[in-house]
Amino acid sequence: QEEFHVETVGELQKIPCPLLVSKFGDSPKPPGGLWVYQIAKGICLQPVKDQELAKSRGSGKDFLRSKFGALNDFEKIEKWLREIVSQVYELLVKDRERLGRIATNMTIMFREDGENQKTRSCSLRQPYSLDRMVSDLFHAVKKEYSTGRRPAIASMFVSASNFQDLPKG
């Protein structure tokens, strides 16, 4: 940008290839001059690749950075867990419909302020049920506080993974 005084790709297109090659080298790979010249002209010689499917679907929230603060009772935990799980549930339904696959594992990660993250996993029972997903994960979180200790959850993240293709036919 500074050496050639360009601000846009249109301005970069006007720079002759030999000048870019002399500055950046003749490599057709980044950051070679030939590559810069080709990209500026809209030429990309990299092969087209199939898009890889996501290996997991997830959603979460950091409560300390929001107006809510740490979740300190089970009613709030269950409310926010339902909110987060509903986002994951929607993604899973779309995956099943569009991609013909289902997740078989759910994981919840949560952290209390100043504490290490806790991770709990469980099977994702089929067919998907939002209420059952919330219940299974809520049970896993509540189990952490079985000694009567009060929760103070600072962040929570839910993911679904271990996708399997639906049987054809």
C-alpha positions as a printed NumPy array, in Angstrom:
array([[  0.   ,   0.   ,   0.   ],
       [  2.631,   2.521,   1.038],
       [  5.234,   1.785,  -1.625],
       [  2.78 ,   1.81 ,  -4.517],
       [  0.39 ,   4.408,  -3.009],
       [ -2.711,   2.315,  -3.598],
       [ -5.904,   2.242,  -1.571],
       [ -8.121,  -0.052,  -3.654],
       [ -7.844,  -3.226,  -5.714],
       [ -8.734,  -1.131,  -8.763],
       [ -5.595,   0.957,  -8.215],
       [ -3.554,  -2.225,  -7.621],
       [ -4.734,  -3.606, -10.986],
       [ -2.971,  -0.735, -12.762],
       [  0.473,  -1.723, -11.458],
       [  2.381,  -3.764, -14.071],
       [  3.119,  -7.397, -13.233],
       [  6.933,  -7.005, -13.641],
       [  6.938,  -4.238, -11.009],
       [  5.035,  -6.416,  -8.497],
       [  7.305,  -9.384,  -9.271],
       [ 10.425,  -7.268,  -8.75 ],
       [  9.136,  -6.161,  -5.334],
       [  7.55 ,  -9.382,  -4.043],
       [  9.164, -12.175,  -6.095],
       [  7.774, -14.389,  -8.825],
       [  5.92 , -16.887,  -6.64 ],
       [  2.341, -17.656,  -7.664],
       [  1.631, -18.28 ,  -3.968],
       [  1.106, -15.645,  -1.261],
       [  2.831, -13.213,  -0.882],
       [  4.567, -13.449,  -4.279],
       [  4.271, -10.66 ,  -6.824],
       [  2.703, -12.904,  -9.453],
       [  0.076, -13.952,  -6.911],
       [ -0.665, -10.298,  -5.991],
       [ -1.033,  -9.44 ,  -9.681],
       [ -3.367, -12.387, -10.342],
       [ -5.54 , -11.765,  -7.296],
       [ -5.879,  -8.082,  -8.214],
       [ -7.088,  -9.194, -11.661],
       [ -9.551, -11.665, -10.142],
       [ -7.517, -14.729, -11.085],
       [ -7.247, -17.499,  -8.507],
       [ -5.669, -20.79 ,  -9.564],
       [ -6.38 , -22.676,  -6.343],
       [ -8.614, -25.71 ,  -6.85 ],
       [-12.2  , -25.497,  -5.658],
       [-12.725, -27.618,  -2.558],
       [-15.9  , -29.04 ,  -1.118],
       [-16.979, -27.19 ,   1.97 ],
       [-16.258, -29.197,   5.081],
       [-19.206, -29.811,   7.348],
       [-19.034, -28.438,  10.877],
       [-18.017, -31.114,  13.368],
       [-20.137, -29.531,  16.088],
       [-22.932, -27.037,  16.609],
       [-22.903, -24.799,  19.63 ],
       [-23.973, -21.646,  21.391],
       [-23.106, -19.97 ,  24.653],
       [-23.105, -16.854,  26.779],
       [-20.72 , -14.993,  29.042],
       [-22.884, -13.629,  31.846],
       [-20.243, -11.48 ,  33.502],
       [-19.946,  -9.335,  30.372],
       [-23.689,  -8.795,  30.254],
       [-26.08 ,  -6.868,  32.451],
       [-27.224, -10.114,  34.109],
       [-24.113, -11.014,  36.097],
       [-23.349, -14.529,  37.283],
       [-26.233, -16.973,  37.462],
       [-26.693, -17.629,  41.166],
       [-29.868, -19.7  ,  41.355],
       [-31.193, -22.743,  39.553],
       [-34.195, -20.927,  38.096],
       [-31.899, -18.498,  36.244],
       [-29.595, -21.337,  35.188],
       [-32.482, -23.308,  33.725],
       [-33.901, -20.225,  31.947],
       [-30.583, -19.41 ,  30.272],
       [-29.843, -23.051,  29.57 ],
       [-33.175, -23.269,  27.713],
       [-32.275, -20.14 ,  25.731],
       [-28.857, -21.507,  24.741],
       [-30.092, -25.044,  24.037],
       [-32.922, -23.716,  21.865],
       [-30.332, -22.096,  19.588],
       [-28.42 , -25.378,  19.312],
       [-31.685, -27.281,  18.807],
       [-32.586, -25.073,  15.817],
       [-29.174, -25.735,  14.256],
       [-29.557, -29.475,  14.782],
       [-32.999, -29.568,  13.185],
       [-31.604, -27.719,  10.149],
       [-28.672, -30.149,   9.968],
       [-31.046, -33.107,  10.038],
       [-33.28 , -31.621,   7.333],
       [-30.62 , -30.162,   5.03 ],
       [-27.655, -32.457,   5.535],
       [-29.302, -35.728,   6.558],
       [-27.29 , -36.144,   9.735],
       [-27.88 , -36.185,  13.474],
       [-25.696, -35.391,  16.469],
       [-25.366, -38.083,  19.114],
       [-23.511, -36.246,  21.881],
       [-24.167, -33.082,  23.904],
       [-21.654, -31.202,  26.003],
       [-22.112, -28.371,  28.447],
       [-19.18 , -26.274,  29.572],
       [-19.634, -23.825,  32.405],
       [-17.371, -21.733,  34.535],
       [-17.838, -19.999,  37.819],
       [-16.17 , -16.655,  38.336],
       [-12.49 , -17.283,  39.061],
       [-12.825, -21.069,  38.817],
       [-11.815, -23.676,  36.303],
       [-14.207, -24.649,  33.562],
       [-16.324, -27.74 ,  34.128],
       [-17.347, -29.93 ,  31.205],
       [-20.056, -32.568,  31.246],
       [-21.261, -34.692,  28.33 ],
       [-24.233, -36.934,  27.733],
       [-25.87 , -38.825,  24.906],
       [-28.211, -36.848,  22.712],
       [-31.304, -39.008,  22.613],
       [-33.337, -39.267,  19.42 ],
       [-35.611, -37.877,  18.217],
       [-34.463, -34.424,  19.286],
       [-36.541, -32.909,  22.057],
       [-35.806, -29.413,  23.338],
       [-37.309, -30.189,  26.753],
       [-35.316, -33.415,  27.104],
       [-32.081, -31.717,  25.997],
       [-32.569, -28.948,  28.582],
       [-33.485, -31.489,  31.263],
       [-30.454, -33.701,  30.61 ],
       [-28.008, -30.792,  30.72 ],
       [-29.714, -29.097,  33.671],
       [-29.427, -32.362,  35.607],
       [-25.686, -32.477,  34.816],
       [-25.195, -28.916,  36.067],
       [-27.344, -29.373,  39.169],
       [-25.355, -32.486,  40.092],
       [-22.287, -30.239,  40.532],
       [-24.086, -28.451,  43.37 ],
       [-25.481, -31.491,  45.185],
       [-23.551, -30.55 ,  48.35 ],
       [-25.725, -27.443,  48.774],
       [-23.113, -25.004,  47.495],
       [-24.721, -22.029,  45.703],
       [-23.964, -21.642,  42.005],
       [-22.359, -18.552,  40.505],
       [-22.082, -19.449,  36.814],
       [-20.132, -16.833,  34.865],
       [-20.359, -18.469,  31.422],
       [-22.087, -21.39 ,  29.794],
       [-21.61 , -23.056,  26.401],
       [-23.559, -25.955,  24.913],
       [-22.473, -27.993,  21.913],
       [-23.704, -31.009,  20.01 ],
       [-21.278, -33.254,  18.144],
       [-20.465, -36.757,  16.94 ],
       [-22.631, -36.486,  13.836],
       [-23.877, -39.563,  12.05 ],
       [-25.551, -39.773,   8.665],
       [-29.204, -40.727,   8.701],
       [-29.913, -44.079,   7.068],
       [-30.803, -43.687,   3.396],
       [-34.264, -44.667,   2.223]])
